[in-house]
Short mmCIF file of N, CA and C in Angstrom, two decimals:
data_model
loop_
_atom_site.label_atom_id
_atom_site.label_comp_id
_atom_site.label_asym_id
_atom_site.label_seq_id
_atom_site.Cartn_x
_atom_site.Cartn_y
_atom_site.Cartn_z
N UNK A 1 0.82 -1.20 0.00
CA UNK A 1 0.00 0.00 0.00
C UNK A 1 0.87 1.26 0.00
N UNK A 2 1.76 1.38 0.79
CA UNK A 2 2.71 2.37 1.04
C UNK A 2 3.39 2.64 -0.63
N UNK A 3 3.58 1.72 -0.55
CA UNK A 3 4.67 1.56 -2.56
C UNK A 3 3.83 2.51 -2.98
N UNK A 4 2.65 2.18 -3.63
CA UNK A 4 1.50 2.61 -4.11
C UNK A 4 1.25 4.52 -4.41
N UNK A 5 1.01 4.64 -2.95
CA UNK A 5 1.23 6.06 -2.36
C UNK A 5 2.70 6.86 -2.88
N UNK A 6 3.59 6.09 -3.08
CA UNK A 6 4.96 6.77 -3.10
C UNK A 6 4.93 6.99 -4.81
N UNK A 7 4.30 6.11 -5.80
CA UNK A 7 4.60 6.31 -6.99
C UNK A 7 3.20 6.96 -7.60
N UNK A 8 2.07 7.11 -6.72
CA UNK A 8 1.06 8.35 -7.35
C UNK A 8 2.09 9.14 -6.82
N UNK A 9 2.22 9.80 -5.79
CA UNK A 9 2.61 10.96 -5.29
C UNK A 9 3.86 11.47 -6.50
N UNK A 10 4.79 10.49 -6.95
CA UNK A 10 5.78 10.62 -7.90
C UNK A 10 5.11 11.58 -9.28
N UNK A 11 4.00 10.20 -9.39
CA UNK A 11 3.05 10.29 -10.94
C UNK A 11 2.51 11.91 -10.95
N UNK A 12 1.90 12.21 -9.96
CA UNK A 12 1.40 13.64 -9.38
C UNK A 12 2.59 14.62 -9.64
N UNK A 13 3.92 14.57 -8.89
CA UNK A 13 4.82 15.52 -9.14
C UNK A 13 5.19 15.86 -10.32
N UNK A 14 5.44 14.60 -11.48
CA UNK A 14 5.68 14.97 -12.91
C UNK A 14 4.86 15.44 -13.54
N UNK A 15 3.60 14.77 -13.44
CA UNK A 15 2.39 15.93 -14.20
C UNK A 15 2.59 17.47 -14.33
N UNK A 16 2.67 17.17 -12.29
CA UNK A 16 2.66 19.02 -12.11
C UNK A 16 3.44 19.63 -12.82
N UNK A 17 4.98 19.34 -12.67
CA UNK A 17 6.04 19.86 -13.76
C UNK A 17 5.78 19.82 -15.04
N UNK A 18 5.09 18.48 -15.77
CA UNK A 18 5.09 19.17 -17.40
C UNK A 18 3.80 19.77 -17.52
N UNK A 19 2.84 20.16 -17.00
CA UNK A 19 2.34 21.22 -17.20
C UNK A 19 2.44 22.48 -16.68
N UNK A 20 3.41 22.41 -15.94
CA UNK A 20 3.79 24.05 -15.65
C UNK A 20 5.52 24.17 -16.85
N UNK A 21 5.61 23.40 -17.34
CA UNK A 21 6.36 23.40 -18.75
C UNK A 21 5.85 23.86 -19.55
N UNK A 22 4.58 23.46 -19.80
CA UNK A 22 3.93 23.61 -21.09
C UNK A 22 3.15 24.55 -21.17
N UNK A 23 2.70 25.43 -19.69
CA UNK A 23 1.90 26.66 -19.03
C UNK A 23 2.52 27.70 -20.07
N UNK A 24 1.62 28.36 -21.11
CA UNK A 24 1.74 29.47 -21.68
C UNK A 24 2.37 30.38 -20.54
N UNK A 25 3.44 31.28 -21.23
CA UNK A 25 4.39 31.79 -20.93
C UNK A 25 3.33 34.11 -21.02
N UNK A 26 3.11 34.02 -19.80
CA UNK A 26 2.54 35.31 -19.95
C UNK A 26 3.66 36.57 -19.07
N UNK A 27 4.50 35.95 -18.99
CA UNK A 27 5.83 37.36 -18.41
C UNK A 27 6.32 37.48 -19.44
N UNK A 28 6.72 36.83 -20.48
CA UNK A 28 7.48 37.57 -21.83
C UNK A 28 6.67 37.70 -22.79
N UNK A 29 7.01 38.42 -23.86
CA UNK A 29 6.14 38.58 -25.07
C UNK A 29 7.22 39.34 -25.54
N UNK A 30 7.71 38.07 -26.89
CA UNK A 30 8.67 38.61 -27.84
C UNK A 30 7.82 39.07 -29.11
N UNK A 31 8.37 40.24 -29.78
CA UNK A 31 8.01 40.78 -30.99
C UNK A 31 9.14 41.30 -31.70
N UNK A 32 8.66 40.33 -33.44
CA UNK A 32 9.69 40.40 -34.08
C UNK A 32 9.04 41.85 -35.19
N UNK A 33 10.33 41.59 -36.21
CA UNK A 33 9.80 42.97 -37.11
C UNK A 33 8.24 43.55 -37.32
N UNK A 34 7.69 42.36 -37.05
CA UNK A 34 6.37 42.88 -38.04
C UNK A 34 5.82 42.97 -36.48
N UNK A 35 5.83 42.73 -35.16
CA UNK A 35 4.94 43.36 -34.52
C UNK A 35 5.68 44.40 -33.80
N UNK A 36 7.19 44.59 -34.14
CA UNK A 36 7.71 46.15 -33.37
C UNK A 36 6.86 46.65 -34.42
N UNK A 37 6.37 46.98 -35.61
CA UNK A 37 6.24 47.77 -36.53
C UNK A 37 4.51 48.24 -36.12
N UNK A 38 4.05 46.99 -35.91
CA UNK A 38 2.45 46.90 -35.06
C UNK A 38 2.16 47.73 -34.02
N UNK A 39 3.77 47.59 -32.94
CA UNK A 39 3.38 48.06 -31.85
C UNK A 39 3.25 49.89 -31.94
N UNK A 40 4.37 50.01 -33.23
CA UNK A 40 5.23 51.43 -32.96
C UNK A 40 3.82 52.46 -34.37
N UNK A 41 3.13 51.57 -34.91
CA UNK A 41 2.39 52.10 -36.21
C UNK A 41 3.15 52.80 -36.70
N UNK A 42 3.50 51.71 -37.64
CA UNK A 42 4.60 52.29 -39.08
C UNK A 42 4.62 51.67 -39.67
N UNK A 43 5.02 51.94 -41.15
CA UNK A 43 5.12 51.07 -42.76
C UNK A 43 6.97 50.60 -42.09
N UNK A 44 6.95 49.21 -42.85
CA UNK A 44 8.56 48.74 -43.18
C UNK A 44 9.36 49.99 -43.62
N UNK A 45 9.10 51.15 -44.49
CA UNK A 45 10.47 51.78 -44.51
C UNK A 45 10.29 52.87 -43.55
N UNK A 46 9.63 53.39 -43.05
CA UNK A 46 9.73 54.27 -41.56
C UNK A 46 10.38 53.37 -40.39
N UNK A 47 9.97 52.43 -40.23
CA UNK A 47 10.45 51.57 -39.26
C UNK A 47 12.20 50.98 -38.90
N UNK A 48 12.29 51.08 -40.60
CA UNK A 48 14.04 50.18 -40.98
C UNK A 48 14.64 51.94 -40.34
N UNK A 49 14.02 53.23 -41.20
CA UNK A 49 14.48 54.30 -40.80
C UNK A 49 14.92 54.65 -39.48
N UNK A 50 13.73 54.48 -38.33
CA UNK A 50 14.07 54.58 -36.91
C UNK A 50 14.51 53.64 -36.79
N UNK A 51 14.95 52.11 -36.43
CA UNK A 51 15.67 51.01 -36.18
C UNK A 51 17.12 51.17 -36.58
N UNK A 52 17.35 52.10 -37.55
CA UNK A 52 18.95 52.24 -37.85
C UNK A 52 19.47 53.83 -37.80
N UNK A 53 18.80 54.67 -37.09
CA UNK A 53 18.71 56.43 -36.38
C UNK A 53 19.41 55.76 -35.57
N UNK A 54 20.35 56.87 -35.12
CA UNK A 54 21.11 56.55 -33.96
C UNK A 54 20.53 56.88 -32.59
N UNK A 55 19.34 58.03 -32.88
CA UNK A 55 18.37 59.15 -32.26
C UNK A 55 17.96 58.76 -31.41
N UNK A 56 17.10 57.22 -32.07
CA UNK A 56 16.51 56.66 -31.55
C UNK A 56 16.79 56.18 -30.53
N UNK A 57 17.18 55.19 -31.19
CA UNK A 57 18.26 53.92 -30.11
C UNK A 57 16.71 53.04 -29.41
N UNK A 58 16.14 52.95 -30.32
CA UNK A 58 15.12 51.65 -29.81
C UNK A 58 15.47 50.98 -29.47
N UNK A 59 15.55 50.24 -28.49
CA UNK A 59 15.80 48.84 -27.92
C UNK A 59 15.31 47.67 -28.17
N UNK A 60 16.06 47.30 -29.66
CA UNK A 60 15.98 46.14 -30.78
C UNK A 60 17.34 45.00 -30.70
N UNK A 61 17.38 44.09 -30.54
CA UNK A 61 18.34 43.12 -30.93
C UNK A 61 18.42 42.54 -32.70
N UNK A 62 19.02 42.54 -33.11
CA UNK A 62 19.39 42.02 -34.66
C UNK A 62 20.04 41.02 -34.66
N UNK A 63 18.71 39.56 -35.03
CA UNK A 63 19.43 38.22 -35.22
C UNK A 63 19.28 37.94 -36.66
N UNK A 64 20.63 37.92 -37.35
CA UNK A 64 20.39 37.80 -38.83
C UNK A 64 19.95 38.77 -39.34
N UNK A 65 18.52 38.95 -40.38
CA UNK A 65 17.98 40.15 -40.92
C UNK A 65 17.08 40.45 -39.95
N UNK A 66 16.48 39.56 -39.23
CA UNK A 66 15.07 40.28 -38.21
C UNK A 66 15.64 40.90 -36.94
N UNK A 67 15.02 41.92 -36.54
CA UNK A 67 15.15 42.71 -35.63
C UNK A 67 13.91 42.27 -34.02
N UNK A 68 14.31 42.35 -33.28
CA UNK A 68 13.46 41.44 -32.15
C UNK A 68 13.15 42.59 -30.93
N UNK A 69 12.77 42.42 -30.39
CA UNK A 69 12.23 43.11 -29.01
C UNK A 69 11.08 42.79 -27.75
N UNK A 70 11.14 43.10 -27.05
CA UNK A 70 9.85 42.65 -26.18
C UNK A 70 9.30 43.84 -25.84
N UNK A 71 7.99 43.19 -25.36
CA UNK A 71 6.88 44.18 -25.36
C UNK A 71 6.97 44.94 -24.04
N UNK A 72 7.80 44.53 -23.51
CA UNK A 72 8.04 45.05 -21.97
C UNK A 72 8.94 46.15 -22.18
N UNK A 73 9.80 46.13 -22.81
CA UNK A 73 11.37 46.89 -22.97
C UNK A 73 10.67 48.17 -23.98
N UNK A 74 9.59 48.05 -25.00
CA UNK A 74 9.09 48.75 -25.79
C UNK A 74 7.86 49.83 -25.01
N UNK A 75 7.81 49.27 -24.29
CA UNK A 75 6.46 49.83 -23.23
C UNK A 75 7.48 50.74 -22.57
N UNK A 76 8.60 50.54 -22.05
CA UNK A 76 9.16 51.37 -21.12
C UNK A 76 10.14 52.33 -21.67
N UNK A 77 10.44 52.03 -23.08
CA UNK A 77 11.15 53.09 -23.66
C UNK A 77 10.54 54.42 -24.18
N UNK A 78 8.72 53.56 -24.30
CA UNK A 78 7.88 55.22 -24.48
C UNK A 78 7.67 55.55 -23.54
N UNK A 79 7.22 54.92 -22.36
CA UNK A 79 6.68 55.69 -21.41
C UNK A 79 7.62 56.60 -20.26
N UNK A 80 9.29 56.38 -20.68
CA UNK A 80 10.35 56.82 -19.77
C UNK A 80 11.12 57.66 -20.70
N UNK A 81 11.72 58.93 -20.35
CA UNK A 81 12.68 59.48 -21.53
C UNK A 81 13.87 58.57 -21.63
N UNK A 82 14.83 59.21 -21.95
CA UNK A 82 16.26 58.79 -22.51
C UNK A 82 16.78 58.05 -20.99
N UNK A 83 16.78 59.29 -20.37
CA UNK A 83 17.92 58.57 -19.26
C UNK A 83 16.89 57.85 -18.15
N UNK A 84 15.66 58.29 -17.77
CA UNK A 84 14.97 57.56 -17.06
C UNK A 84 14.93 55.91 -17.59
N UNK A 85 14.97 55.91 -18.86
CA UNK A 85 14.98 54.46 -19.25
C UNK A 85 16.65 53.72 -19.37
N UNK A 86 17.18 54.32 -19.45
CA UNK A 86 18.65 54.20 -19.01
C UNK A 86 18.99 53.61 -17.72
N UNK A 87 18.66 54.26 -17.16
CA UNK A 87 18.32 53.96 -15.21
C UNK A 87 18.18 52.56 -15.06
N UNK A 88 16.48 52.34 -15.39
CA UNK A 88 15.69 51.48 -15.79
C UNK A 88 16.56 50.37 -15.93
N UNK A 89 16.63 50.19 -17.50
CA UNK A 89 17.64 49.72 -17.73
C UNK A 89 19.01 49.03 -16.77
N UNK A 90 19.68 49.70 -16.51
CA UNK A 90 20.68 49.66 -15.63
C UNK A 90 20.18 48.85 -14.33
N UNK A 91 19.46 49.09 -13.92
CA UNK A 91 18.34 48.49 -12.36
C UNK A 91 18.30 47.29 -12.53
N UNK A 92 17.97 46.99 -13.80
CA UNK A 92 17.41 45.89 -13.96
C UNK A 92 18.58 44.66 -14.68
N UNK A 93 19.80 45.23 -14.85
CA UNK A 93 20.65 44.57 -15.25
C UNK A 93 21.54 44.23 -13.77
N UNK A 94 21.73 45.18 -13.23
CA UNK A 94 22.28 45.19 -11.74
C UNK A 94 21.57 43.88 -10.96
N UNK A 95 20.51 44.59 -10.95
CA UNK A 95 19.33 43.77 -9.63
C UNK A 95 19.19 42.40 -10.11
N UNK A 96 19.17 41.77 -11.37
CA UNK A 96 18.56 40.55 -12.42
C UNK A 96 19.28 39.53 -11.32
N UNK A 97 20.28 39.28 -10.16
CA UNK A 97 20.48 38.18 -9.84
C UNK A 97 20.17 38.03 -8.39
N UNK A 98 19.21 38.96 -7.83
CA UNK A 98 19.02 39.26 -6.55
C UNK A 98 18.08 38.70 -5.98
N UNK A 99 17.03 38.85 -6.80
CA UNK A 99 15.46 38.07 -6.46
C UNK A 99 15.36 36.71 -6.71
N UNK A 100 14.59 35.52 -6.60
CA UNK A 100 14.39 34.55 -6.56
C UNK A 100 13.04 34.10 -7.46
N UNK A 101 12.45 35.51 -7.71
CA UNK A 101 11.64 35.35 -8.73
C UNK A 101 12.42 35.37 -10.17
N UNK A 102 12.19 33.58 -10.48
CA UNK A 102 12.91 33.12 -12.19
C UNK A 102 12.00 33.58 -12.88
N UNK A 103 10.96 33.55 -12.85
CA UNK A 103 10.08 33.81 -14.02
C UNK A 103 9.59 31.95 -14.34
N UNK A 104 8.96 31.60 -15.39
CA UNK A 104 8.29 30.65 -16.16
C UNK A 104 9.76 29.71 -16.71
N UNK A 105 10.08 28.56 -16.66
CA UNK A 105 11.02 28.08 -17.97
C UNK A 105 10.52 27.47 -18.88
N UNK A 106 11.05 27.89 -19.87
CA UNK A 106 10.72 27.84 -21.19
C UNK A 106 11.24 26.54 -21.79
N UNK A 107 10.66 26.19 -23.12
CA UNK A 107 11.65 25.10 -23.48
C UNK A 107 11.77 25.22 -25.04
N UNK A 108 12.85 24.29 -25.48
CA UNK A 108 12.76 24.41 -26.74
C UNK A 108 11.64 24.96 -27.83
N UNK A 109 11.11 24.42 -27.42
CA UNK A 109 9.85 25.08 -28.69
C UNK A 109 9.06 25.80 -28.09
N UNK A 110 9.07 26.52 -27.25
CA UNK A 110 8.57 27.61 -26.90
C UNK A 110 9.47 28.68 -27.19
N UNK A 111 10.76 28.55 -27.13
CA UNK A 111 11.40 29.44 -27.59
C UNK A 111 11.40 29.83 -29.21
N UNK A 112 11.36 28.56 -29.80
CA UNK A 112 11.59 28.40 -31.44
C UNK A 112 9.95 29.20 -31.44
N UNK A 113 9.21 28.83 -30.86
CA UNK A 113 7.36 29.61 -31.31
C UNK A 113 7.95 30.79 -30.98
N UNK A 114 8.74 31.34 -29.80
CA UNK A 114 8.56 33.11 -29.16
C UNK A 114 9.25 33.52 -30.46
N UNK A 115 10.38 33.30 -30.70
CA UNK A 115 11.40 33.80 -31.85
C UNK A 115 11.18 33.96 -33.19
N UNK A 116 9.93 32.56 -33.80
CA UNK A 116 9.46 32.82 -34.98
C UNK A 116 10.72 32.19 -35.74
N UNK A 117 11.57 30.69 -35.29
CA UNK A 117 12.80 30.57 -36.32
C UNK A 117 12.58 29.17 -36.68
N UNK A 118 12.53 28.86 -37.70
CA UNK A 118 12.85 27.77 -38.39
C UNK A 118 13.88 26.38 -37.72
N UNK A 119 13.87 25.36 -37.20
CA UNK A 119 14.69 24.41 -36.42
C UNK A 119 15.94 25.16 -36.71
N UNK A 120 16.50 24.66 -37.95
CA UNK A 120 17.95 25.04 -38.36
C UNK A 120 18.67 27.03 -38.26
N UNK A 121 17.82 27.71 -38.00
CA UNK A 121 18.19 29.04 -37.94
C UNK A 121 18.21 28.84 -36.38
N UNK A 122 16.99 28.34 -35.56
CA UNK A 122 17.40 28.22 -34.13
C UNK A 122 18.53 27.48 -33.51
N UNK A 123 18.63 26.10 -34.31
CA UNK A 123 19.84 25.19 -33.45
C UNK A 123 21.26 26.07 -33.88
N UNK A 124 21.41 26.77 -35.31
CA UNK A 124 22.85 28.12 -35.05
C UNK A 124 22.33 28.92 -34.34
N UNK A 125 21.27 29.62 -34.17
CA UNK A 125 21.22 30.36 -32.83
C UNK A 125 22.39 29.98 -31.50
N UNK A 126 21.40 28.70 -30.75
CA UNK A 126 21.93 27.92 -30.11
C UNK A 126 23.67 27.75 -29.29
N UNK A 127 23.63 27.46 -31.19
CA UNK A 127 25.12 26.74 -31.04
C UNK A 127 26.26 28.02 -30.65
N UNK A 128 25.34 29.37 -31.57
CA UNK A 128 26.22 30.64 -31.54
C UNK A 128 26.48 30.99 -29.75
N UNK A 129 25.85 30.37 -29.18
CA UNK A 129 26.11 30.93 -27.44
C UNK A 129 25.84 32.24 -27.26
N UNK A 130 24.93 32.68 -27.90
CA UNK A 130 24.43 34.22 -27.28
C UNK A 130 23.13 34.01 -26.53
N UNK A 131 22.48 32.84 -26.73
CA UNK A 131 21.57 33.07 -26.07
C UNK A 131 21.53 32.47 -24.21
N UNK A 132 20.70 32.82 -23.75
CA UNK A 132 21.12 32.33 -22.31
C UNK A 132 20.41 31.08 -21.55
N UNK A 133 20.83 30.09 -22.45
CA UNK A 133 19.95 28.88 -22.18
C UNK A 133 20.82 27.70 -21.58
N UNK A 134 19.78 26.85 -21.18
CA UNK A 134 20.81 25.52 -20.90
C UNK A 134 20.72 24.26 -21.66
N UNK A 135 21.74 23.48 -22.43
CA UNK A 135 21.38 22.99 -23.61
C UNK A 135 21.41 21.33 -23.19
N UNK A 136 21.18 20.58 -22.88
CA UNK A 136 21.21 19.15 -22.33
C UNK A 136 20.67 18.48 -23.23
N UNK A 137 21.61 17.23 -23.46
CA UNK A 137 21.01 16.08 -25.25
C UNK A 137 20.02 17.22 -26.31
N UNK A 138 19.35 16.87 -26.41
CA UNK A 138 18.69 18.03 -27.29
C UNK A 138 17.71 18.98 -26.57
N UNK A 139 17.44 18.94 -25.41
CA UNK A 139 16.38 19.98 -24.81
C UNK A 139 17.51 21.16 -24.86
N UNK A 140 16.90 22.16 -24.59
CA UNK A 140 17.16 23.59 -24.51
C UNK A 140 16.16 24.42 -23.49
N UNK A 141 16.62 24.92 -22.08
CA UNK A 141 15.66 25.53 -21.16
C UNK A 141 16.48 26.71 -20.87
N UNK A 142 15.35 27.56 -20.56
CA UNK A 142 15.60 29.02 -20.01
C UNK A 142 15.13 29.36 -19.25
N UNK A 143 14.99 30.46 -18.24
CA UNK A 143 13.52 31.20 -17.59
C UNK A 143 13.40 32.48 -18.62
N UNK A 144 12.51 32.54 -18.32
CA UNK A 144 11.40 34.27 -18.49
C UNK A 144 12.73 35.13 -18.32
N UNK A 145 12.64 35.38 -16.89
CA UNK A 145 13.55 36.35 -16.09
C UNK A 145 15.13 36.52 -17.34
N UNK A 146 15.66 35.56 -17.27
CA UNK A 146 16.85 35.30 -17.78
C UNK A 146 16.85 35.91 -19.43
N UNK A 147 15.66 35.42 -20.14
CA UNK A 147 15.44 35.64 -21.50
C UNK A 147 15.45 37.34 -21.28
N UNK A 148 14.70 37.79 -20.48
CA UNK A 148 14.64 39.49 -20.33
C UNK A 148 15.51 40.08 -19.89
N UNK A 149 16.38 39.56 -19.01
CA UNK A 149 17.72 40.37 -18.80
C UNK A 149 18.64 40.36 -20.31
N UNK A 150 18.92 39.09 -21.03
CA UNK A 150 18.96 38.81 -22.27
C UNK A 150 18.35 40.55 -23.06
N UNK A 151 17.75 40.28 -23.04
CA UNK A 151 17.40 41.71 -24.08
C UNK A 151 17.58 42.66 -23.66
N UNK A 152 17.68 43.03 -22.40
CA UNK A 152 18.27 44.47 -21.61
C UNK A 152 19.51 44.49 -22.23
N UNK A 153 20.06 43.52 -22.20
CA UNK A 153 21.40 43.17 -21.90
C UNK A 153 22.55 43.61 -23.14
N UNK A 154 21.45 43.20 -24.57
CA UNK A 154 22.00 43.20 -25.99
C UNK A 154 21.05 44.29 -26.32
N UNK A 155 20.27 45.10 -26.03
CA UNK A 155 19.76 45.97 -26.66
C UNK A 155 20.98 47.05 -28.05
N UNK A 156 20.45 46.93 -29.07
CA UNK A 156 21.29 47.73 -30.25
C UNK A 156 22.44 46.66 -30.87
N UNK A 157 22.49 45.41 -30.42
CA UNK A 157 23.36 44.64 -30.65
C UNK A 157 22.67 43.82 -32.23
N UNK A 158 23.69 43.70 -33.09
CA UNK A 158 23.56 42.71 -34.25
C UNK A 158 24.22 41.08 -33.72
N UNK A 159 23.47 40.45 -34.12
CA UNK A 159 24.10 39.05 -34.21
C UNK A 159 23.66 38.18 -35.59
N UNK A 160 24.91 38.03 -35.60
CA UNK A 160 25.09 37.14 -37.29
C UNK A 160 24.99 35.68 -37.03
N UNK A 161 24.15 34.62 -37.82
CA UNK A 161 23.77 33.37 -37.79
C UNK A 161 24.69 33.04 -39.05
N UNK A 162 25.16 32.28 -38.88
CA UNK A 162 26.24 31.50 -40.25
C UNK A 162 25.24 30.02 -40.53
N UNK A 163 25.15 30.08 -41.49
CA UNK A 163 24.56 28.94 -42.08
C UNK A 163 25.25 28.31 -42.43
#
């Protein structure tokens, strides 16, 4: 009877974990070209215009040709000036190892869905080591938290994928 008890209770724990795996991810929200362009209301060549202003300095990452961002980092660059979001910024790169709140982890194909990349453009992602994941046999995990310091982190940065 005891056995019994010990391997629901097991059966119970793994459930819980792969569905808090598989728990839609509502702390990040990545947006690639076509929804910075959504978020910011603009045609593709106004958009390429501010994305490559120095003026600007939107807080875009460049993987390959697409340009990436989150909706969090985009929210706070309008609603804060230059240096208030600078600050910001800075706070949040400082503070990112202090709290104990990870955020959600993500997994392989939640990342490949957030990013919008094709297997083979993601596994050179990957392999390139910019991103901040942990790579074991073929899974690939992250948190939330980690992915967003990630974009604080490379904001204005290009990264080249070699095929």
């Amino acid at each position: 009877m005891e056995v019994y008890k010990v391997e629901q209770l097991k059966a119970d724990i793994k459930k819980e974990i792969l569905e808090e795996l598989k728990k839609d991810n509502e702390n990040i929200k990545i947006l690639k070209s076509e929804g910075i362009m959504n978020f910011l209301k603009c045609k593709k060549t106004k958009f390429e215009e501010v994305v490559n202003n120095k003026f600007y300095k939107l807080p875009v990452v460049k993987i390959g040709r697409t340009y990436y961002s989150t909706e969090k980092q985009l929210v706070k660059y309008l609603e804060l000036s230059d240096n208030q979001y600078e600050n910001y910024r800075n706070n949040i790169l400082r503070n990112s190892n202090k709290s104990d709140n990870y955020g959600v982890v993500l997994t392989k194909d939640q990342l490949k869905e957030m990013f919008n990349m094709c297997e083979k453009k993601f596994s050179k992602f990957i392999q390139s080591n910019q991103l901040p994941c942990r790579v074991i046999g073929d899974s690939c995990n992250t948190t939330s938290r980690a992915l967003q310091n990630w974009f604080f982190a490379n904001e204005g940065k290009e990264i080249d994928i070699k095929y």
